[in-house]
Amino acid sequence: MAECYALDLSFSYKGFLSWYVCNLIVVVLMLVGVAFFIVIERKGLGMLQLRQGPNKVSVKGILQAVADGVKLFKKEFTFPSSLGKISFSLGPLFCFFCAYGLYILFPSFFSESSFELGLMFFLCVSCFNVYGVFLTGWLCNSRYAFLGAMRAVAQSISYEVYLSTSVFSVLLFVGSYDFVLIRFNEYACCFLSLGVLVLWFVAALAETNRAPFDFVEGESELVAGYSVEYGGAGFALLALAEYSNIIFMSLVTGLLFFNVGMSWGFFGDLLLAVWTVFFSYFFVWVRGTVPRYRYDLLMQLCWTVLLPLSLGVFVLGLVLVC
């Protein structure tokens, strides 16, 4: 009995080690990808506005991400005199770990494990992420930052309910919370629920604080919003967290609505990557073309239009399934 127990223990240890290494590789690759995605957004906005983007570092500005990272992490990290270093650094670190903790759900074809309640974990971490934004704005001891943080709390609470109902409308056709099973359960949901796709994408824009719903850091009103007092490494962590959330939202969008063909091994991984990049570019396109909305109209849009629509779609899907 003792020998069998030792064999089972070693097997579980190896499984945990492989799971840890795989997730570590995914997080490191996403860190590099997010850094270059920030540069791609700047280049894309330049093209949309008929101007040059960053083009001085290397050929056509390819290594701008490396230059920005070196510059930000070499800058002096200043702290307010009324706050301790640990408390002031808590907000950016919280946002960073919440954003990259989501990548343990990455549904790779070569993954040896899966998370049975992955989508519920995604919703919980998305709700929890607003605490990092609130801590960042509150601990800055700045009125601009505090107003941005309060906007983030109200916006997140409003749109989390609507986001959840949009997700559950799709899950009625899938029957699982596991990202791996969602990927291998192919269905043409993009054609069955095109309206849900539009509702979901509007919620994704609001949840990631992107234009036209970027009131948390509205530079025309709040200078830089909740991150106004952060520079150097603190600002870099906040930027990496924000753009990581954009890429993960794009991944979930492709997984939920365009998973046809994703069960075909390595080709499925490539297809998932293509949809992720496409929707990430769509975020950039929306920022470059749509003007900023008004904050009171944003809240009115959520509670009076989008939430009743998503609830109606969910009830309709429930009737069709039953």
Coordinates of C-alpha atoms in Angstrom, one line a residue, residues 6-236:
A6 CA 4.4 6.7 -3.3
L7 CA 3.8 6.1 -7.0
D8 CA 0.6 8.1 -7.0
L9 CA 2.3 10.9 -5.2
S10 CA 5.1 11.1 -7.7
F11 CA 2.7 11.1 -10.6
S12 CA 0.7 14.0 -9.1
Y13 CA 3.9 15.9 -8.5
K14 CA 5.0 15.5 -12.1
G15 CA 1.6 16.5 -13.3
F16 CA 1.6 19.6 -11.2
L17 CA 5.1 20.5 -12.4
S18 CA 4.2 20.2 -16.0
W19 CA 1.1 22.3 -15.4
Y20 CA 3.1 24.9 -13.7
V21 CA 5.8 25.0 -16.4
C22 CA 3.2 25.2 -19.2
N23 CA 1.4 28.1 -17.5
L24 CA 4.6 29.9 -16.8
I25 CA 5.6 29.7 -20.5
V26 CA 2.1 31.0 -21.5
V27 CA 2.4 34.0 -19.1
V28 CA 6.0 34.9 -20.3
L29 CA 4.9 34.7 -23.9
M30 CA 1.9 36.9 -23.2
L31 CA 4.1 39.4 -21.4
V32 CA 6.1 39.7 -24.6
G33 CA 3.0 39.8 -26.8
V34 CA 1.3 42.5 -24.7
A35 CA 4.5 44.7 -24.9
F36 CA 4.5 44.5 -28.7
F37 CA 0.7 44.9 -28.9
I38 CA 1.0 48.3 -27.2
V39 CA 3.3 49.3 -30.0
I40 CA 1.0 47.9 -32.7
E41 CA -1.9 49.9 -31.2
R42 CA 0.2 53.1 -31.5
K43 CA 1.1 52.2 -35.1
G44 CA -2.5 51.4 -35.9
L45 CA -3.9 54.6 -34.4
G46 CA -1.3 56.5 -36.5
M47 CA -2.5 54.8 -39.6
L48 CA -6.2 55.6 -38.8
Q49 CA -5.3 59.2 -38.1
L50 CA -3.1 59.6 -41.2
R51 CA 0.1 60.2 -39.3
Q52 CA 3.3 58.3 -38.4
G53 CA 3.3 56.1 -35.4
P54 CA 6.6 55.2 -33.5
N55 CA 9.2 54.7 -36.2
K56 CA 12.6 55.7 -34.8
V57 CA 13.7 52.6 -32.8
S58 CA 15.0 50.0 -35.2
V59 CA 13.3 49.3 -38.5
K60 CA 9.8 50.9 -38.6
G61 CA 9.8 51.1 -34.8
I62 CA 9.7 47.3 -34.3
L63 CA 11.8 47.4 -31.1
Q64 CA 9.9 50.3 -29.6
A65 CA 8.5 47.9 -27.0
V66 CA 12.0 47.0 -25.8
A67 CA 12.9 50.7 -25.6
D68 CA 9.7 51.6 -23.7
G69 CA 10.3 48.7 -21.2
V70 CA 13.9 49.7 -20.5
K71 CA 12.9 53.3 -20.1
L72 CA 10.0 52.7 -17.7
F73 CA 11.7 50.1 -15.5
K74 CA 14.9 52.3 -15.2
K75 CA 13.0 55.4 -14.1
E76 CA 12.9 56.3 -10.5
F77 CA 9.8 55.0 -8.7
T78 CA 8.6 57.9 -6.6
F79 CA 6.3 57.5 -3.5
P80 CA 4.0 60.1 -1.9
S81 CA 5.4 61.2 1.5
S82 CA 2.1 60.3 3.2
L83 CA 2.1 56.7 2.1
G84 CA 4.3 53.7 2.6
K85 CA 6.1 52.0 -0.3
I86 CA 4.2 48.7 0.1
S87 CA 0.7 50.2 0.2
F88 CA 1.5 52.5 -2.8
S89 CA 2.8 49.5 -4.8
L90 CA -0.2 47.3 -3.9
G91 CA -2.6 48.6 -6.5
P92 CA -0.5 48.0 -9.7
L93 CA 0.7 44.6 -8.4
F94 CA -2.9 43.6 -7.7
C95 CA -4.0 44.6 -11.2
F96 CA -1.0 42.8 -12.7
F97 CA -1.5 39.5 -11.0
C98 CA -5.3 39.5 -11.6
A99 CA -4.7 40.1 -15.3
Y100 CA -2.1 37.4 -15.8
G101 CA -3.7 34.9 -13.4
L102 CA -6.4 34.4 -16.0
Y103 CA -3.9 32.7 -18.4
I104 CA -4.0 29.5 -16.3
L105 CA -7.3 29.0 -18.3
F106 CA -5.6 29.0 -21.7
P107 CA -7.1 26.1 -23.6
S108 CA -4.1 24.8 -25.5
F109 CA -4.4 21.6 -27.5
F110 CA -1.2 20.3 -25.7
S111 CA -2.5 21.0 -22.2
E112 CA -2.7 18.0 -20.0
S113 CA -5.2 19.5 -17.5
S114 CA -8.3 21.6 -17.7
F115 CA -10.3 23.8 -15.2
E116 CA -13.8 22.5 -14.9
L117 CA -15.2 25.8 -13.7
G118 CA -13.0 28.0 -15.9
L119 CA -15.6 30.4 -17.1
M120 CA -16.8 31.0 -13.5
F121 CA -13.2 31.6 -12.5
F122 CA -12.9 34.1 -15.3
L123 CA -16.0 36.0 -14.2
C124 CA -14.9 36.0 -10.5
V125 CA -11.4 37.4 -11.4
S126 CA -13.0 40.0 -13.7
C127 CA -15.1 41.2 -10.8
F128 CA -12.2 41.0 -8.4
N129 CA -10.0 43.1 -10.7
V130 CA -11.9 46.3 -9.9
Y131 CA -10.5 46.2 -6.4
G132 CA -7.0 46.7 -7.9
V133 CA -8.2 49.8 -9.8
F134 CA -9.9 51.1 -6.7
L135 CA -6.8 50.6 -4.6
T136 CA -4.7 52.3 -7.2
G137 CA -6.9 55.4 -7.3
W138 CA -7.6 55.6 -3.6
L139 CA -3.9 55.2 -2.5
C140 CA -2.7 57.9 -4.8
N141 CA -4.3 60.6 -2.5
S142 CA -5.3 62.5 -5.6
R143 CA -8.8 63.8 -6.5
Y144 CA -8.4 62.9 -10.2
A145 CA -7.3 59.4 -9.4
F146 CA -10.0 58.9 -6.8
L147 CA -12.7 60.0 -9.3
G148 CA -11.4 57.6 -11.8
A149 CA -11.4 54.8 -9.3
M150 CA -15.0 55.5 -8.3
R151 CA -16.0 55.6 -11.9
A152 CA -14.3 52.2 -12.4
V153 CA -16.3 50.7 -9.4
A154 CA -19.7 51.9 -10.7
Q155 CA -18.9 50.9 -14.3
S156 CA -17.7 47.5 -13.3
I157 CA -20.7 46.7 -11.0
S158 CA -23.1 47.8 -13.7
Y159 CA -21.5 45.9 -16.6
E160 CA -20.6 42.7 -14.8
V161 CA -24.3 41.7 -14.5
Y162 CA -24.9 42.4 -18.2
L163 CA -21.6 40.6 -19.1
S164 CA -22.6 37.5 -17.1
T165 CA -26.0 37.2 -18.8
S166 CA -24.4 37.6 -22.2
V167 CA -22.0 34.7 -21.4
F168 CA -24.7 32.5 -20.0
S169 CA -26.8 33.0 -23.2
V170 CA -23.9 31.3 -25.1
L171 CA -23.3 28.6 -22.5
L172 CA -26.9 27.4 -23.0
F173 CA -25.7 25.9 -26.3
V174 CA -22.4 24.6 -24.9
G175 CA -23.3 23.0 -21.6
S176 CA -19.9 23.4 -19.9
Y177 CA -17.8 26.0 -18.1
D178 CA -14.6 24.4 -19.1
F179 CA -12.6 26.4 -21.7
V180 CA -11.1 23.2 -23.2
L181 CA -14.6 21.6 -23.6
I182 CA -15.9 24.8 -25.1
R183 CA -13.1 24.8 -27.6
F184 CA -13.8 21.2 -28.7
N185 CA -17.5 21.5 -28.7
E186 CA -17.8 23.1 -32.2
Y187 CA -20.9 25.0 -33.1
A188 CA -21.6 27.9 -35.4
C189 CA -22.7 30.2 -32.5
C190 CA -21.6 33.3 -34.5
F191 CA -24.5 32.7 -36.8
L192 CA -27.0 31.5 -34.1
S193 CA -26.4 34.4 -31.8
L194 CA -25.0 37.4 -33.7
G195 CA -26.9 39.7 -31.4
V196 CA -25.3 38.1 -28.4
L197 CA -21.9 38.7 -30.0
V198 CA -22.6 42.4 -30.3
L199 CA -23.8 42.6 -26.7
W200 CA -20.8 40.7 -25.5
F201 CA -18.3 43.0 -27.4
V202 CA -19.9 46.1 -26.0
A203 CA -19.6 44.6 -22.5
A204 CA -16.0 43.7 -23.2
L205 CA -15.2 47.3 -24.2
A206 CA -16.8 48.6 -20.9
E207 CA -15.0 45.9 -18.8
T208 CA -11.6 46.7 -20.2
N209 CA -12.2 50.5 -19.9
R210 CA -11.6 51.0 -23.6
A211 CA -12.9 53.7 -25.9
P212 CA -15.6 54.8 -26.2
F213 CA -16.1 53.8 -22.5
D214 CA -12.6 54.8 -21.2
F215 CA -14.0 57.1 -18.5
V216 CA -11.7 55.6 -15.8
E217 CA -8.7 57.3 -17.4
G218 CA -10.4 60.0 -19.5
E219 CA -7.5 62.4 -20.2
S220 CA -9.8 65.3 -21.2
E221 CA -11.5 65.1 -17.7
L222 CA -9.2 63.4 -15.2
V223 CA -5.7 63.9 -16.7
A224 CA -4.9 60.1 -16.5
G225 CA -7.5 58.9 -14.1
Y226 CA -6.6 56.3 -11.5
S227 CA -3.0 56.0 -12.6
V228 CA -2.2 59.8 -12.6
E229 CA 0.4 59.5 -9.7
Y230 CA 2.2 56.4 -11.0
G231 CA 5.3 56.5 -13.2
G232 CA 8.1 54.1 -14.1
A233 CA 7.5 50.5 -13.1
G234 CA 4.1 51.3 -11.5
F235 CA 2.7 52.7 -14.8
A236 CA 4.3 49.8 -16.7

